[in-house]
PDB file of C-alpha atoms in Angstrom:
ATOM      1  CA  MET A   1     -30.922 -10.025   2.055  1.00  0.00           C
ATOM      2  CA  THR A   2     -30.084  -7.108  -0.210  1.00  0.00           C
ATOM      3  CA  ILE A   3     -28.691  -7.464  -3.719  1.00  0.00           C
ATOM      4  CA  GLU A   4     -25.303  -6.209  -2.509  1.00  0.00           C
ATOM      5  CA  GLY A   5     -25.245  -8.751   0.309  1.00  0.00           C
ATOM      6  CA  ALA A   6     -26.181 -11.562  -2.053  1.00  0.00           C
ATOM      7  CA  ALA A   7     -23.446 -10.520  -4.476  1.00  0.00           C
ATOM      8  CA  LEU A   8     -20.847 -10.472  -1.686  1.00  0.00           C
ATOM      9  CA  LEU A   9     -22.014 -13.877  -0.457  1.00  0.00           C
ATOM     10  CA  PHE A  10     -21.713 -15.264  -3.971  1.00  0.00           C
ATOM     11  CA  PHE A  11     -18.200 -13.815  -4.268  1.00  0.00           C
ATOM     12  CA  ASP A  12     -17.187 -15.325  -0.930  1.00  0.00           C
ATOM     13  CA  LEU A  13     -18.442 -18.770  -1.957  1.00  0.00           C
ATOM     14  CA  VAL A  14     -16.734 -18.618  -5.341  1.00  0.00           C
ATOM     15  CA  ALA A  15     -13.453 -17.272  -3.910  1.00  0.00           C
ATOM     16  CA  GLY A  16     -13.395 -19.859  -1.114  1.00  0.00           C
ATOM     17  CA  GLY A  17     -14.094 -22.662  -3.566  1.00  0.00           C
ATOM     18  CA  LEU A  18     -11.421 -21.470  -5.984  1.00  0.00           C
ATOM     19  CA  VAL A  19      -8.853 -21.302  -3.167  1.00  0.00           C
ATOM     20  CA  LEU A  20      -9.491 -24.969  -2.364  1.00  0.00           C
ATOM     21  CA  VAL A  21      -9.444 -25.953  -6.039  1.00  0.00           C
ATOM     22  CA  LEU A  22      -6.182 -24.116  -6.717  1.00  0.00           C
ATOM     23  CA  ALA A  23      -4.566 -25.614  -3.619  1.00  0.00           C
ATOM     24  CA  TRP A  24      -5.536 -29.101  -4.775  1.00  0.00           C
ATOM     25  CA  LEU A  25      -4.312 -28.465  -8.330  1.00  0.00           C
ATOM     26  CA  CYS A  26      -0.976 -27.179  -6.959  1.00  0.00           C
ATOM     27  CA  LEU A  27      -0.530 -30.379  -4.956  1.00  0.00           C
ATOM     28  CA  MET A  28      -1.475 -32.609  -7.873  1.00  0.00           C
ATOM     29  CA  ALA A  29       0.519 -30.802 -10.581  1.00  0.00           C
ATOM     30  CA  ARG A  30       3.436 -32.814 -11.956  1.00  0.00           C
ATOM     31  CA  ASP A  31       4.800 -30.114 -14.238  1.00  0.00           C
ATOM     32  CA  ALA A  32       6.872 -27.458 -12.459  1.00  0.00           C
ATOM     33  CA  GLN A  33       5.806 -24.599 -14.707  1.00  0.00           C
ATOM     34  CA  ARG A  34       2.128 -25.355 -14.197  1.00  0.00           C
ATOM     35  CA  MET A  35       2.528 -25.752 -10.447  1.00  0.00           C
ATOM     36  CA  ILE A  36       4.288 -22.401 -10.102  1.00  0.00           C
ATOM     37  CA  THR A  37       1.654 -20.619 -12.202  1.00  0.00           C
ATOM     38  CA  LEU A  38      -1.140 -22.114 -10.102  1.00  0.00           C
ATOM     39  CA  PHE A  39       0.702 -21.178  -6.904  1.00  0.00           C
ATOM     40  CA  ILE A  40       0.962 -17.519  -7.971  1.00  0.00           C
ATOM     41  CA  ALA A  41      -2.763 -17.457  -8.749  1.00  0.00           C
ATOM     42  CA  PHE A  42      -3.435 -19.113  -5.391  1.00  0.00           C
ATOM     43  CA  GLY A  43      -1.457 -16.433  -3.515  1.00  0.00           C
ATOM     44  CA  VAL A  44      -3.220 -13.554  -5.260  1.00  0.00           C
ATOM     45  CA  LEU A  45      -6.647 -15.103  -4.625  1.00  0.00           C
ATOM     46  CA  VAL A  46      -5.842 -15.657  -0.937  1.00  0.00           C
ATOM     47  CA  GLY A  47      -4.956 -11.968  -0.780  1.00  0.00           C
ATOM     48  CA  LEU A  48      -8.454 -11.135  -2.052  1.00  0.00           C
ATOM     49  CA  VAL A  49      -9.931 -13.421   0.601  1.00  0.00           C
ATOM     50  CA  TRP A  50      -8.057 -11.498   3.306  1.00  0.00           C
ATOM     51  CA  VAL A  51      -9.492  -8.279   1.864  1.00  0.00           C
ATOM     52  CA  ARG A  52     -12.978  -9.695   2.337  1.00  0.00           C
ATOM     53  CA  LEU A  53     -12.027 -10.601   5.915  1.00  0.00           C
ATOM     54  CA  ARG A  54     -11.169  -6.916   6.461  1.00  0.00           C
ATOM     55  CA  ALA A  55      -7.483  -7.564   7.029  1.00  0.00           C
ATOM     56  CA  PRO A  56      -5.802  -5.320   4.424  1.00  0.00           C
ATOM     57  CA  ASP A  57      -2.351  -5.582   6.025  1.00  0.00           C
ATOM     58  CA  ILE A  58      -2.358  -9.365   5.695  1.00  0.00           C
ATOM     59  CA  ALA A  59      -3.848  -9.058   2.208  1.00  0.00           C
ATOM     60  CA  LEU A  60      -0.974  -6.846   1.045  1.00  0.00           C
ATOM     61  CA  ALA A  61       1.632  -9.165   2.547  1.00  0.00           C
ATOM     62  CA  GLU A  62      -0.030 -12.296   1.134  1.00  0.00           C
ATOM     63  CA  ALA A  63      -0.402 -10.912  -2.389  1.00  0.00           C
ATOM     64  CA  ALA A  64       3.147  -9.512  -2.491  1.00  0.00           C
ATOM     65  CA  LEU A  65       5.083 -12.140  -0.511  1.00  0.00           C
ATOM     66  CA  GLY A  66       2.947 -15.274  -0.617  1.00  0.00           C
ATOM     67  CA  GLY A  67       2.020 -14.969  -4.259  1.00  0.00           C
ATOM     68  CA  VAL A  68       4.144 -12.784  -6.489  1.00  0.00           C
ATOM     69  CA  LEU A  69       7.572 -12.848  -4.816  1.00  0.00           C
ATOM     70  CA  THR A  70       7.416 -16.510  -3.804  1.00  0.00           C
ATOM     71  CA  GLY A  71       6.276 -17.331  -7.326  1.00  0.00           C
ATOM     72  CA  ALA A  72       9.200 -15.364  -8.734  1.00  0.00           C
ATOM     73  CA  LEU A  73      11.526 -17.228  -6.357  1.00  0.00           C
ATOM     74  CA  LEU A  74      10.175 -20.567  -7.566  1.00  0.00           C
ATOM     75  CA  LEU A  75      10.588 -19.516 -11.197  1.00  0.00           C
ATOM     76  CA  ARG A  76      14.141 -18.388 -10.457  1.00  0.00           C
ATOM     77  CA  SER A  77      15.022 -21.661  -8.704  1.00  0.00           C
ATOM     78  CA  ARG A  78      13.535 -23.591 -11.616  1.00  0.00           C
ATOM     79  CA  THR A  79      15.849 -21.690 -13.961  1.00  0.00           C
ATOM     80  CA  LEU A  80      18.896 -22.192 -11.739  1.00  0.00           C
ATOM     81  CA  PHE A  81      18.516 -25.899 -11.140  1.00  0.00           C
ATOM     82  CA  GLU A  82      16.794 -26.793 -14.445  1.00  0.00           C
ATOM     83  CA  VAL A  83      13.875 -28.617 -12.850  1.00  0.00           C
ATOM     84  CA  ARG A  84      11.613 -29.895 -15.611  1.00  0.00           C
ATOM     85  CA  ARG A  85       9.103 -32.187 -13.951  1.00  0.00           C
ATOM     86  CA  LEU A  86       8.022 -32.893 -10.410  1.00  0.00           C
ATOM     87  CA  VAL A  87       8.297 -36.529  -9.347  1.00  0.00           C
ATOM     88  CA  ARG A  88       5.332 -37.703  -7.318  1.00  0.00           C
ATOM     89  CA  PRO A  89       6.390 -39.643  -4.190  1.00  0.00           C
ATOM     90  CA  ASP A  90       5.644 -43.350  -3.973  1.00  0.00           C
ATOM     91  CA  MET A  91       2.403 -44.500  -2.377  1.00  0.00           C
ATOM     92  CA  PRO A  92       4.015 -45.625   0.941  1.00  0.00           C
ATOM     93  CA  ILE A  93       5.601 -42.195   1.408  1.00  0.00           C
ATOM     94  CA  ARG A  94       2.320 -40.470   0.602  1.00  0.00           C
ATOM     95  CA  LEU A  95       0.458 -42.686   3.073  1.00  0.00           C
ATOM     96  CA  CYS A  96       3.011 -41.990   5.796  1.00  0.00           C
ATOM     97  CA  ALA A  97       2.718 -38.253   5.175  1.00  0.00           C
ATOM     98  CA  ALA A  98      -1.096 -38.477   5.323  1.00  0.00           C
ATOM     99  CA  VAL A  99      -0.993 -40.459   8.583  1.00  0.00           C
ATOM    100  CA  ALA A 100       1.491 -38.031  10.139  1.00  0.00           C
ATOM    101  CA  ALA A 101      -0.596 -35.011   9.094  1.00  0.00           C
ATOM    102  CA  THR A 102      -3.769 -36.633  10.451  1.00  0.00           C
ATOM    103  CA  PHE A 103      -2.070 -37.460  13.760  1.00  0.00           C
ATOM    104  CA  PHE A 104      -0.712 -33.926  14.077  1.00  0.00           C
ATOM    105  CA  ALA A 105      -4.124 -32.386  13.343  1.00  0.00           C
ATOM    106  CA  ALA A 106      -5.786 -34.733  15.860  1.00  0.00           C
ATOM    107  CA  ALA A 107      -3.204 -33.851  18.520  1.00  0.00           C
ATOM    108  CA  LEU A 108      -3.736 -30.134  18.001  1.00  0.00           C
ATOM    109  CA  SER A 109      -7.515 -30.622  18.138  1.00  0.00           C
ATOM    110  CA  TRP A 110      -7.210 -32.591  21.393  1.00  0.00           C
ATOM    111  CA  VAL A 111      -5.017 -29.914  22.975  1.00  0.00           C
ATOM    112  CA  TRP A 112      -7.445 -27.192  21.934  1.00  0.00           C
ATOM    113  CA  LEU A 113     -10.503 -29.074  23.173  1.00  0.00           C
ATOM    114  CA  THR A 114      -8.945 -29.970  26.545  1.00  0.00           C
ATOM    115  CA  LEU A 115      -7.621 -26.504  27.391  1.00  0.00           C
ATOM    116  CA  PRO A 116      -9.184 -25.114  30.550  1.00  0.00           C
ATOM    117  CA  PRO A 117     -11.560 -22.224  29.944  1.00  0.00           C
ATOM    118  CA  ALA A 118      -9.881 -18.872  30.290  1.00  0.00           C
ATOM    119  CA  ALA A 119     -11.337 -15.516  31.120  1.00  0.00           C
ATOM    120  CA  PRO A 120     -12.302 -13.728  27.905  1.00  0.00           C
ATOM    121  CA  VAL A 121      -9.963 -10.913  26.972  1.00  0.00           C
ATOM    122  CA  ASP A 122     -10.938  -8.296  24.416  1.00  0.00           C
ATOM    123  CA  LEU A 123      -7.572  -7.655  22.795  1.00  0.00           C
ATOM    124  CA  GLY A 124      -9.100  -5.170  20.375  1.00  0.00           C
ATOM    125  CA  ALA A 125     -10.406  -3.060  23.236  1.00  0.00           C
ATOM    126  CA  LEU A 126      -7.041  -3.212  25.027  1.00  0.00           C
ATOM    127  CA  THR A 127      -5.265  -2.089  21.861  1.00  0.00           C
ATOM    128  CA  ALA A 128      -7.700   0.774  21.372  1.00  0.00           C
ATOM    129  CA  GLU A 129      -7.275   1.928  24.962  1.00  0.00           C
ATOM    130  CA  ASN A 130      -3.484   2.129  24.628  1.00  0.00           C
ATOM    131  CA  MET A 131      -3.224   3.554  21.109  1.00  0.00           C
ATOM    132  CA  SER A 132      -2.373   7.017  22.418  1.00  0.00           C
ATOM    133  CA  ALA A 133       0.795   5.624  24.041  1.00  0.00           C
ATOM    134  CA  SER A 134       1.863   3.510  21.041  1.00  0.00           C
ATOM    135  CA  GLY A 135       3.318   6.370  18.983  1.00  0.00           C
ATOM    136  CA  VAL A 136       1.277   5.450  15.881  1.00  0.00           C
ATOM    137  CA  SER A 137      -2.389   5.537  14.960  1.00  0.00           C
ATOM    138  CA  HIS A 138      -2.631   2.251  13.052  1.00  0.00           C
ATOM    139  CA  PRO A 139      -3.421  -0.683  15.394  1.00  0.00           C
ATOM    140  CA  VAL A 140      -1.507  -3.289  13.363  1.00  0.00           C
ATOM    141  CA  THR A 141       1.711  -1.267  13.453  1.00  0.00           C
ATOM    142  CA  ALA A 142       1.154  -0.559  17.142  1.00  0.00           C
ATOM    143  CA  VAL A 143       0.874  -4.281  17.882  1.00  0.00           C
ATOM    144  CA  LEU A 144       3.826  -5.341  15.724  1.00  0.00           C
ATOM    145  CA  LEU A 145       6.322  -2.672  16.768  1.00  0.00           C
ATOM    146  CA  ASN A 146       5.178  -1.640  20.228  1.00  0.00           C
ATOM    147  CA  PHE A 147       2.864  -3.963  22.132  1.00  0.00           C
ATOM    148  CA  ARG A 148       4.574  -7.131  20.873  1.00  0.00           C
ATOM    149  CA  ALA A 149       7.751  -5.666  19.376  1.00  0.00           C
ATOM    150  CA  PHE A 150       9.898  -8.340  21.027  1.00  0.00           C
ATOM    151  CA  ASP A 151       8.162 -11.035  18.951  1.00  0.00           C
ATOM    152  CA  THR A 152       8.738  -9.031  15.772  1.00  0.00           C
ATOM    153  CA  MET A 153      12.398  -8.565  16.671  1.00  0.00           C
ATOM    154  CA  MET A 154      12.855 -12.332  17.052  1.00  0.00           C
ATOM    155  CA  GLU A 155      11.547 -12.820  13.509  1.00  0.00           C
ATOM    156  CA  MET A 156      14.461 -10.890  12.034  1.00  0.00           C
ATOM    157  CA  PRO A 157      17.176 -13.489  12.856  1.00  0.00           C
ATOM    158  CA  VAL A 158      15.132 -15.980  10.834  1.00  0.00           C
ATOM    159  CA  VAL A 159      15.113 -13.575   7.884  1.00  0.00           C
ATOM    160  CA  LEU A 160      18.852 -12.951   8.218  1.00  0.00           C
ATOM    161  CA  LEU A 161      19.632 -16.672   8.487  1.00  0.00           C
ATOM    162  CA  ALA A 162      17.684 -17.245   5.265  1.00  0.00           C
ATOM    163  CA  ALA A 163      19.958 -14.800   3.443  1.00  0.00           C
ATOM    164  CA  ILE A 164      23.094 -16.321   5.019  1.00  0.00           C
ATOM    165  CA  GLY A 165      21.963 -19.815   4.047  1.00  0.00           C
ATOM    166  CA  CYS A 166      21.371 -18.668   0.492  1.00  0.00           C
ATOM    167  CA  TRP A 167      24.857 -17.162   0.276  1.00  0.00           C
ATOM    168  CA  MET A 168      26.360 -20.390   1.637  1.00  0.00           C
ATOM    169  CA  LEU A 169      25.083 -22.200  -1.458  1.00  0.00           C
ATOM    170  CA  GLY A 170      27.776 -20.487  -3.498  1.00  0.00           C
ATOM    171  CA  GLU A 171      27.963 -17.704  -6.045  1.00  0.00           C
ATOM    172  CA  ALA A 172      24.834 -16.765  -7.941  1.00  0.00           C
ATOM    173  CA  ARG A 173      24.483 -17.815 -11.551  1.00  0.00           C
ATOM    174  CA  PRO A 174      23.607 -15.175 -14.143  1.00  0.00           C
ATOM    175  CA  ALA A 175      19.879 -14.948 -14.728  1.00  0.00           C
ATOM    176  CA  SER A 176      18.715 -15.789 -18.236  1.00  0.00           C
ATOM    177  CA  SER A 177      16.630 -12.873 -19.500  1.00  0.00           C
ATOM    178  CA  PRO A 178      15.465 -12.262 -23.078  1.00  0.00           C
ATOM    179  CA  VAL A 179      15.249  -8.514 -22.367  1.00  0.00           C
ATOM    180  CA  ARG A 180      18.650  -8.090 -20.699  1.00  0.00           C
ATOM    181  CA  ASP A 181      20.174  -6.117 -23.595  1.00  0.00           C
ATOM    182  CA  ASN A 182      16.947  -4.665 -24.955  1.00  0.00           C
ATOM    183  CA  PRO A 183      17.286  -0.839 -25.114  1.00  0.00           C
ATOM    184  CA  LEU A 184      13.537  -0.366 -24.671  1.00  0.00           C
ATOM    185  CA  PHE A 185      13.518  -2.472 -21.494  1.00  0.00           C
ATOM    186  CA  GLN A 186      16.576  -0.679 -20.148  1.00  0.00           C
ATOM    187  CA  SER A 187      14.837   2.675 -20.657  1.00  0.00           C
ATOM    188  CA  LEU A 188      11.678   1.331 -19.023  1.00  0.00           C
ATOM    189  CA  ALA A 189      13.673   0.140 -16.013  1.00  0.00           C
ATOM    190  CA  ARG A 190      15.242   3.586 -15.567  1.00  0.00           C
ATOM    191  CA  ILE A 191      11.755   5.089 -15.382  1.00  0.00           C
ATOM    192  CA  VAL A 192       9.969   2.435 -13.291  1.00  0.00           C
ATOM    193  CA  VAL A 193      12.677   1.761 -10.676  1.00  0.00           C
ATOM    194  CA  PRO A 194      12.601   5.287  -9.139  1.00  0.00           C
ATOM    195  CA  VAL A 195       8.794   5.145  -9.075  1.00  0.00           C
ATOM    196  CA  LEU A 196       8.869   1.817  -7.216  1.00  0.00           C
ATOM    197  CA  CYS A 197      11.400   3.171  -4.722  1.00  0.00           C
ATOM    198  CA  VAL A 198       9.110   6.138  -4.017  1.00  0.00           C
ATOM    199  CA  LEU A 199       6.167   3.732  -3.659  1.00  0.00           C
ATOM    200  CA  ALA A 200       8.147   1.685  -1.127  1.00  0.00           C
ATOM    201  CA  GLY A 201       8.874   4.813   0.875  1.00  0.00           C
ATOM    202  CA  TYR A 202       5.214   5.794   0.749  1.00  0.00           C
ATOM    203  CA  LEU A 203       4.081   2.377   2.015  1.00  0.00           C
ATOM    204  CA  LEU A 204       6.669   2.597   4.785  1.00  0.00           C
ATOM    205  CA  TRP A 205       5.442   6.009   5.968  1.00  0.00           C
ATOM    206  CA  LEU A 206       1.785   5.028   5.502  1.00  0.00           C
ATOM    207  CA  GLY A 207       2.201   2.128   7.924  1.00  0.00           C
ATOM    208  CA  SER A 208       1.887   4.416  10.947  1.00  0.00           C
ATOM    209  CA  THR A 209      -1.648   5.488  10.022  1.00  0.00           C
ATOM    210  CA  ALA A 210      -2.989   2.912   7.506  1.00  0.00           C
ATOM    211  CA  PRO A 211      -2.231  -0.559   6.087  1.00  0.00           C
ATOM    212  CA  GLY A 212       1.425  -0.696   5.064  1.00  0.00           C
ATOM    213  CA  GLY A 213       4.767  -0.819   6.816  1.00  0.00           C
ATOM    214  CA  ALA A 214       8.182  -2.418   6.602  1.00  0.00           C
ATOM    215  CA  PHE A 215       7.227  -5.816   5.221  1.00  0.00           C
ATOM    216  CA  GLN A 216       5.047  -4.390   2.454  1.00  0.00           C
ATOM    217  CA  ALA A 217       7.661  -1.757   1.566  1.00  0.00           C
ATOM    218  CA  GLY A 218      10.396  -4.408   1.614  1.00  0.00           C
ATOM    219  CA  ALA A 219       8.351  -6.529  -0.791  1.00  0.00           C
ATOM    220  CA  VAL A 220       8.118  -3.597  -3.206  1.00  0.00           C
ATOM    221  CA  LEU A 221      11.897  -3.132  -2.988  1.00  0.00           C
ATOM    222  CA  ALA A 222      12.349  -6.825  -3.759  1.00  0.00           C
ATOM    223  CA  GLY A 223      10.021  -6.427  -6.753  1.00  0.00           C
ATOM    224  CA  THR A 224      12.222  -3.561  -7.883  1.00  0.00           C
ATOM    225  CA  PHE A 225      15.186  -5.913  -7.666  1.00  0.00           C
ATOM    226  CA  ILE A 226      13.387  -8.419  -9.914  1.00  0.00           C
ATOM    227  CA  LEU A 227      13.179  -5.712 -12.556  1.00  0.00           C
ATOM    228  CA  LEU A 228      16.863  -4.887 -12.099  1.00  0.00           C
ATOM    229  CA  LEU A 229      17.738  -8.579 -12.189  1.00  0.00           C
ATOM    230  CA  LEU A 230      16.085  -8.890 -15.588  1.00  0.00           C
ATOM    231  CA  ALA A 231      18.137  -5.895 -16.684  1.00  0.00           C
ATOM    232  CA  GLY A 232      21.401  -7.558 -15.593  1.00  0.00           C
ATOM    233  CA  ILE A 233      22.057  -5.841 -12.253  1.00  0.00           C
ATOM    234  CA  GLU A 234      23.954  -8.871 -10.902  1.00  0.00           C
ATOM    235  CA  ARG A 235      26.914  -7.911 -13.085  1.00  0.00           C
ATOM    236  CA  LYS A 236      27.470  -4.874 -10.839  1.00  0.00           C
ATOM    237  CA  LEU A 237      26.790  -6.454  -7.444  1.00  0.00           C
ATOM    238  CA  GLY A 238      30.173  -8.150  -7.167  1.00  0.00           C
ATOM    239  CA  ALA A 239      32.144  -4.922  -6.827  1.00  0.00           C
ATOM    240  CA  PRO A 240      33.938  -4.794  -3.421  1.00  0.00           C
ATOM    241  CA  GLY A 241      32.174  -1.600  -2.374  1.00  0.00           C
ATOM    242  CA  ALA A 242      28.753  -2.963  -3.340  1.00  0.00           C
ATOM    243  CA  LEU A 243      29.263  -6.177  -1.355  1.00  0.00           C
ATOM    244  CA  VAL A 244      30.127  -4.197   1.786  1.00  0.00           C
ATOM    245  CA  TRP A 245      26.952  -2.123   1.569  1.00  0.00           C
ATOM    246  CA  ILE A 246      24.858  -5.209   0.846  1.00  0.00           C
ATOM    247  CA  ARG A 247      26.175  -6.866   4.012  1.00  0.00           C
ATOM    248  CA  VAL A 248      25.480  -3.727   6.031  1.00  0.00           C
ATOM    249  CA  GLY A 249      21.937  -3.552   4.685  1.00  0.00           C
ATOM    250  CA  LEU A 250      21.240  -7.197   5.442  1.00  0.00           C
ATOM    251  CA  VAL A 251      22.127  -6.862   9.135  1.00  0.00           C
ATOM    252  CA  ALA A 252      20.898  -3.288   9.627  1.00  0.00           C
ATOM    253  CA  GLY A 253      17.331  -4.206  10.569  1.00  0.00           C
ATOM    254  CA  LEU A 254      18.273  -6.695  13.266  1.00  0.00           C
ATOM    255  CA  ALA A 255      21.180  -4.571  14.533  1.00  0.00           C
ATOM    256  CA  VAL A 256      19.042  -1.453  14.998  1.00  0.00           C
ATOM    257  CA  PHE A 257      16.203  -3.456  16.563  1.00  0.00           C
ATOM    258  CA  VAL A 258      18.560  -5.049  19.111  1.00  0.00           C
ATOM    259  CA  SER A 259      20.323  -1.740  19.766  1.00  0.00           C
ATOM    260  CA  VAL A 260      17.043   0.002  20.565  1.00  0.00           C
ATOM    261  CA  ALA A 261      16.037  -2.887  22.834  1.00  0.00           C
ATOM    262  CA  TRP A 262      19.315  -2.718  24.760  1.00  0.00           C
ATOM    263  CA  ALA A 263      19.147   1.073  24.958  1.00  0.00           C
ATOM    264  CA  MET A 264      15.706   0.845  26.560  1.00  0.00           C
ATOM    265  CA  GLY A 265      16.967  -1.850  28.942  1.00  0.00           C
ATOM    266  CA  LEU A 266      20.024   0.131  30.007  1.00  0.00           C
ATOM    267  CA  SER A 267      17.874   3.197  30.659  1.00  0.00           C
ATOM    268  CA  GLY A 268      15.982   1.329  33.364  1.00  0.00           C
ATOM    269  CA  ARG A 269      12.992   0.276  31.265  1.00  0.00           C
ATOM    270  CA  SER A 270      11.936  -3.049  29.917  1.00  0.00           C
ATOM    271  CA  MET A 271      13.376  -3.950  26.527  1.00  0.00           C
ATOM    272  CA  LEU A 272      11.495  -2.140  23.736  1.00  0.00           C
ATOM    273  CA  GLU A 273       9.506  -0.117  26.282  1.00  0.00           C
ATOM    274  CA  TYR A 274       9.724   3.247  24.575  1.00  0.00           C
ATOM    275  CA  PRO A 275       9.772   6.492  26.598  1.00  0.00           C
ATOM    276  CA  PRO A 276       6.375   8.201  26.782  1.00  0.00           C
ATOM    277  CA  GLY A 277       5.901  10.568  23.862  1.00  0.00           C
ATOM    278  CA  SER A 278       8.994   9.270  22.006  1.00  0.00           C
ATOM    279  CA  ALA A 279       7.736   5.990  20.605  1.00  0.00           C
ATOM    280  CA  LYS A 280       7.187   7.170  17.024  1.00  0.00           C
ATOM    281  CA  PRO A 281      10.835   8.159  16.264  1.00  0.00           C
ATOM    282  CA  PHE A 282      12.066   4.775  17.517  1.00  0.00           C
ATOM    283  CA  ILE A 283       9.394   2.913  15.551  1.00  0.00           C
ATOM    284  CA  LEU A 284      10.199   4.890  12.401  1.00  0.00           C
ATOM    285  CA  LEU A 285      13.931   4.195  12.788  1.00  0.00           C
ATOM    286  CA  ILE A 286      13.255   0.476  13.203  1.00  0.00           C
ATOM    287  CA  GLU A 287      10.847   0.373  10.254  1.00  0.00           C
ATOM    288  CA  VAL A 288      13.276   2.130   7.887  1.00  0.00           C
ATOM    289  CA  THR A 289      16.089  -0.313   8.608  1.00  0.00           C
ATOM    290  CA  LEU A 290      13.713  -3.288   8.538  1.00  0.00           C
ATOM    291  CA  THR A 291      12.524  -2.247   5.080  1.00  0.00           C
ATOM    292  CA  ILE A 292      16.091  -2.221   3.772  1.00  0.00           C
ATOM    293  CA  SER A 293      16.964  -5.569   5.349  1.00  0.00           C
ATOM    294  CA  ILE A 294      13.763  -7.296   4.225  1.00  0.00           C
ATOM    295  CA  GLY A 295      14.109  -5.983   0.687  1.00  0.00           C
ATOM    296  CA  LEU A 296      17.755  -7.081   0.465  1.00  0.00           C
ATOM    297  CA  THR A 297      16.984 -10.503   1.978  1.00  0.00           C
ATOM    298  CA  LEU A 298      14.238 -11.189  -0.536  1.00  0.00           C
ATOM    299  CA  ALA A 299      16.551  -9.940  -3.268  1.00  0.00           C
ATOM    300  CA  ALA A 300      19.296 -12.293  -2.061  1.00  0.00           C
ATOM    301  CA  LEU A 301      16.901 -15.226  -2.213  1.00  0.00           C
ATOM    302  CA  LEU A 302      15.825 -14.256  -5.712  1.00  0.00           C
ATOM    303  CA  LEU A 303      19.443 -13.897  -6.821  1.00  0.00           C
ATOM    304  CA  GLY A 304      20.028 -17.479  -5.690  1.00  0.00           C
ATOM    305  CA  GLY A 305      23.450 -17.093  -4.104  1.00  0.00           C
ATOM    306  CA  LYS A 306      26.240 -14.718  -3.183  1.00  0.00           C
ATOM    307  CA  PRO A 307      27.000 -12.055  -5.818  1.00  0.00           C
ATOM    308  CA  ARG A 308      30.018 -12.918  -7.917  1.00  0.00           C
ATOM    309  CA  ARG A 309      33.061 -11.067  -6.685  1.00  0.00           C
ATOM    310  CA  ARG A 310      34.707  -8.761  -9.191  1.00  0.00           C
ATOM    311  CA  THR A 311      38.333  -7.748  -8.960  1.00  0.00           C
ATOM    312  CA  ASN A 312      38.292  -5.137 -11.686  1.00  0.00           C
ATOM    313  CA  GLN A 313      35.807  -2.727 -13.121  1.00  0.00           C
ATOM    314  CA  ALA A 314      35.035  -3.231 -16.777  1.00  0.00           C
TER     315      ALA A 314
END
């Protein structure tokens, strides 16, 4: 084994061990602040593990969504509901949960072990053979928005329902931010926000040829909203015109996806079966609207409720 191989093996062992340790510490933490901090570290480390597994698309999504944005959401919910400490369930409840988890794992193992042997299918080879007809050159984007686009489309109602459920909780409370009225932070936000918007657009366009795409770009847009939230953006979201555009953006991704599917169906093709040579424009249209909807949905979750309606402009 070479020195480089030994170093990578050592990194894999350390990273895998730390993932297990952080997961256990998250489960055992009784203080909310500590648990959230450990969870963010856990998400970032899992992203590095996916990099080592040569899955950069999943690594980007895990680091941005599973770690940073989910951590920010937990911190925001802790601020909204003033959760100070986590109460550990009683021993009977913990035992019941352990028994249920063990039974579920055993059932899944039994199903997997008793499945009849199937003919091996090389999905990677099938994807490579049909890349020329997919409209893009990145296999992950081809799978998500062409070969199994119907599955991706059915994920969007879940995202939209999450935003609707959040709005049903009531109006959002103002976020407490020590830098809300800081002139230096306001100037920094004016510089960084356009850069992040350009970065989101770059990740969106890059998704057709390299790791990136709508979910990663939407996560960057949501991160941009975190910065604006700290700067007090929620004071301007309640304007009637702003609320209309927010609603349009939330449903745009699903609406365009369904419209394209029906258009393909009415033209005599299967749903989401793009015409030969015209797949890329349809995929790009879907990805653009998905980016907006995903970014706004994550922003709605971070805001913690429906923007407060304003009747006058101050």
